[in-house]
PDB file of C-alpha atoms in Angstrom:
ATOM      1  CA  LYS L   1      -0.019  -0.011   0.029  1.00 82.00           C
ATOM      2  CA  ILE L   2       1.148   3.464  -0.856  1.00 84.00           C
ATOM      3  CA  LEU L   3       0.704   6.814   1.019  1.00 88.00           C
ATOM      4  CA  VAL L   4       1.112   9.918  -0.949  1.00 92.00           C
ATOM      5  CA  SER L   5       1.446  13.074   1.328  1.00 92.00           C
ATOM      6  CA  GLY L   6       1.628  16.834   0.452  1.00 94.00           C
ATOM      7  CA  HIS L   7       4.060  19.252   2.252  1.00 94.00           C
ATOM      8  CA  GLU L   8       5.363  22.752   2.628  1.00 94.00           C
ATOM      9  CA  GLY L   9       7.089  24.334  -0.178  1.00 94.00           C
ATOM     10  CA  GLY L  10       5.203  22.222  -3.080  1.00 93.00           C
ATOM     11  CA  LEU L  11       6.559  18.856  -2.162  1.00 92.00           C
ATOM     12  CA  VAL L  12       4.917  15.497  -2.587  1.00 92.00           C
ATOM     13  CA  HIS L  13       6.155  12.546  -0.769  1.00 90.00           C
ATOM     14  CA  PHE L  14       5.605   8.706  -1.365  1.00 89.00           C
ATOM     15  CA  TRP L  15       5.570   6.176   1.423  1.00 89.00           C
ATOM     16  CA  GLU L  16       4.946   2.548   1.676  1.00 87.00           C
ATOM     17  CA  ILE L  17       2.714   1.430   4.461  1.00 89.00           C
ATOM     18  CA  LYS L  18       4.263  -1.446   6.440  1.00 88.00           C
ATOM     19  CA  GLU L  19       3.383  -3.109   9.724  1.00 88.00           C
ATOM     20  CA  GLY L  20       5.102  -0.919  12.265  1.00 86.00           C
ATOM     21  CA  GLY L  21       5.348   2.200  10.275  1.00 89.00           C
ATOM     22  CA  LEU L  22       6.114   4.092   6.927  1.00 89.00           C
ATOM     23  CA  ILE L  23       9.035   3.463   4.626  1.00 85.00           C
ATOM     24  CA  LYS L  24      10.133   6.392   2.329  1.00 85.00           C
ATOM     25  CA  LEU L  25      10.003   5.090  -1.234  1.00 83.00           C
ATOM     26  CA  CYS L  26      11.936   7.829  -3.172  1.00 80.00           C
ATOM     27  CA  ASN L  27      12.924  11.420  -2.893  1.00 82.00           C
ATOM     28  CA  PRO L  28       9.819  13.970  -2.832  1.00 86.00           C
ATOM     29  CA  ILE L  29       8.991  15.627  -6.005  1.00 87.00           C
ATOM     30  CA  HIS L  30       8.434  19.476  -6.293  1.00 89.00           C
ATOM     31  CA  ALA L  31       5.011  19.329  -7.499  1.00 89.00           C
ATOM     32  CA  HIS L  32       3.838  22.923  -6.928  1.00 92.00           C
ATOM     33  CA  THR L  33       5.120  26.531  -6.140  1.00 93.00           C
ATOM     34  CA  ASP L  34       3.416  26.749  -2.837  1.00 95.00           C
ATOM     35  CA  ASP L  35       2.281  24.216  -0.042  1.00 96.00           C
ATOM     36  CA  VAL L  36       0.456  21.069  -0.949  1.00 96.00           C
ATOM     37  CA  ASN L  37      -2.530  20.785   1.189  1.00 95.00           C
ATOM     38  CA  SER L  38      -4.708  18.087  -0.499  1.00 95.00           C
ATOM     39  CA  ILE L  39      -4.140  14.725  -2.064  1.00 95.00           C
ATOM     40  CA  ALA L  40      -6.882  12.497  -3.628  1.00 94.00           C
ATOM     41  CA  PHE L  41      -6.499   9.210  -5.573  1.00 92.00           C
ATOM     42  CA  SER L  42      -8.257   7.931  -8.634  1.00 92.00           C
ATOM     43  CA  PRO L  43     -10.792   4.996  -7.866  1.00 93.00           C
ATOM     44  CA  ASN L  44      -8.521   2.561  -9.620  1.00 90.00           C
ATOM     45  CA  GLY L  45      -5.307   3.961  -7.788  1.00 86.00           C
ATOM     46  CA  LEU L  46      -3.419   4.611 -11.032  1.00 86.00           C
ATOM     47  CA  ALA L  47      -3.483   8.453 -10.629  1.00 88.00           C
ATOM     48  CA  PHE L  48      -3.717  11.168  -7.957  1.00 90.00           C
ATOM     49  CA  ALA L  49      -4.439  14.753  -7.843  1.00 92.00           C
ATOM     50  CA  SER L  50      -2.494  17.285  -5.666  1.00 93.00           C
ATOM     51  CA  GLY L  51      -4.138  20.606  -4.700  1.00 94.00           C
ATOM     52  CA  SER L  52      -1.939  23.447  -3.401  1.00 94.00           C
ATOM     53  CA  ASP L  53      -2.051  27.089  -2.056  1.00 94.00           C
ATOM     54  CA  ASP L  54      -0.531  28.071  -5.469  1.00 93.00           C
ATOM     55  CA  ARG L  55      -4.326  27.716  -6.642  1.00 92.00           C
ATOM     56  CA  SER L  56      -3.706  24.871  -8.904  1.00 92.00           C
ATOM     57  CA  VAL L  57      -4.640  21.138  -8.935  1.00 91.00           C
ATOM     58  CA  LYS L  58      -2.331  18.843 -10.806  1.00 90.00           C
ATOM     59  CA  ILE L  59      -3.214  15.336 -11.898  1.00 89.00           C
ATOM     60  CA  TRP L  60      -0.570  12.561 -11.813  1.00 88.00           C
ATOM     61  CA  ALA L  61       0.154   9.192 -12.943  1.00 86.00           C
ATOM     62  CA  MET L  62       1.279   6.942 -10.058  1.00 82.00           C
ATOM     63  CA  PRO L  63       4.883   5.867 -10.569  1.00 74.00           C
ATOM     64  CA  ASN L  64       6.057   2.194 -10.659  1.00 68.00           C
ATOM     65  CA  PHE L  65       7.796   1.609  -7.366  1.00 63.00           C
ATOM     66  CA  PRO L  66      10.558   0.766  -6.662  1.00 55.00           C
ATOM     67  CA  THR L  67      11.638   2.712  -9.627  1.00 51.00           C
ATOM     68  CA  GLY L  68      10.678   6.076  -7.997  1.00 49.00           C
ATOM     69  CA  THR L  69       9.171   9.059  -9.738  1.00 49.00           C
ATOM     70  CA  GLU L  70      11.047   8.931 -13.116  1.00 46.00           C
ATOM     71  CA  GLY L  71       8.509   9.081 -15.838  1.00 45.00           C
ATOM     72  CA  MET L  72       5.980  10.570 -13.525  1.00 50.00           C
ATOM     73  CA  LEU L  73       4.198  13.242 -15.711  1.00 46.00           C
ATOM     74  CA  THR L  74       1.647  15.782 -14.992  1.00 49.00           C
ATOM     75  CA  ASN L  75      -1.395  15.022 -17.055  1.00 46.00           C
ATOM     76  CA  SER L  76      -3.338  18.087 -16.321  1.00 52.00           C
ATOM     77  CA  MET L  77      -3.277  21.327 -14.474  1.00 55.00           C
ATOM     78  CA  TYR L  78      -6.206  23.388 -13.427  1.00 55.00           C
ATOM     79  CA  ASN L  79      -5.951  27.032 -12.033  1.00 52.00           C
TER      80      ASN L  79
END
């Protein structure tokens, strides 16, 4: 199971949920120009949206772990 979290400075982090805690999967991505305060997954888990104080929502394809975020592209951006 994967947890995606938004943070200050426009960062998005990826974690693996394991019994006993969280394991960081890769370096965070700089997804926005201001704090990320919302994350939502698509029903099939293949994409997620991030919302920010920069007044944008971005839709992302989920990366294939453990390869990290290489190839993770923004599909759409809404202001």
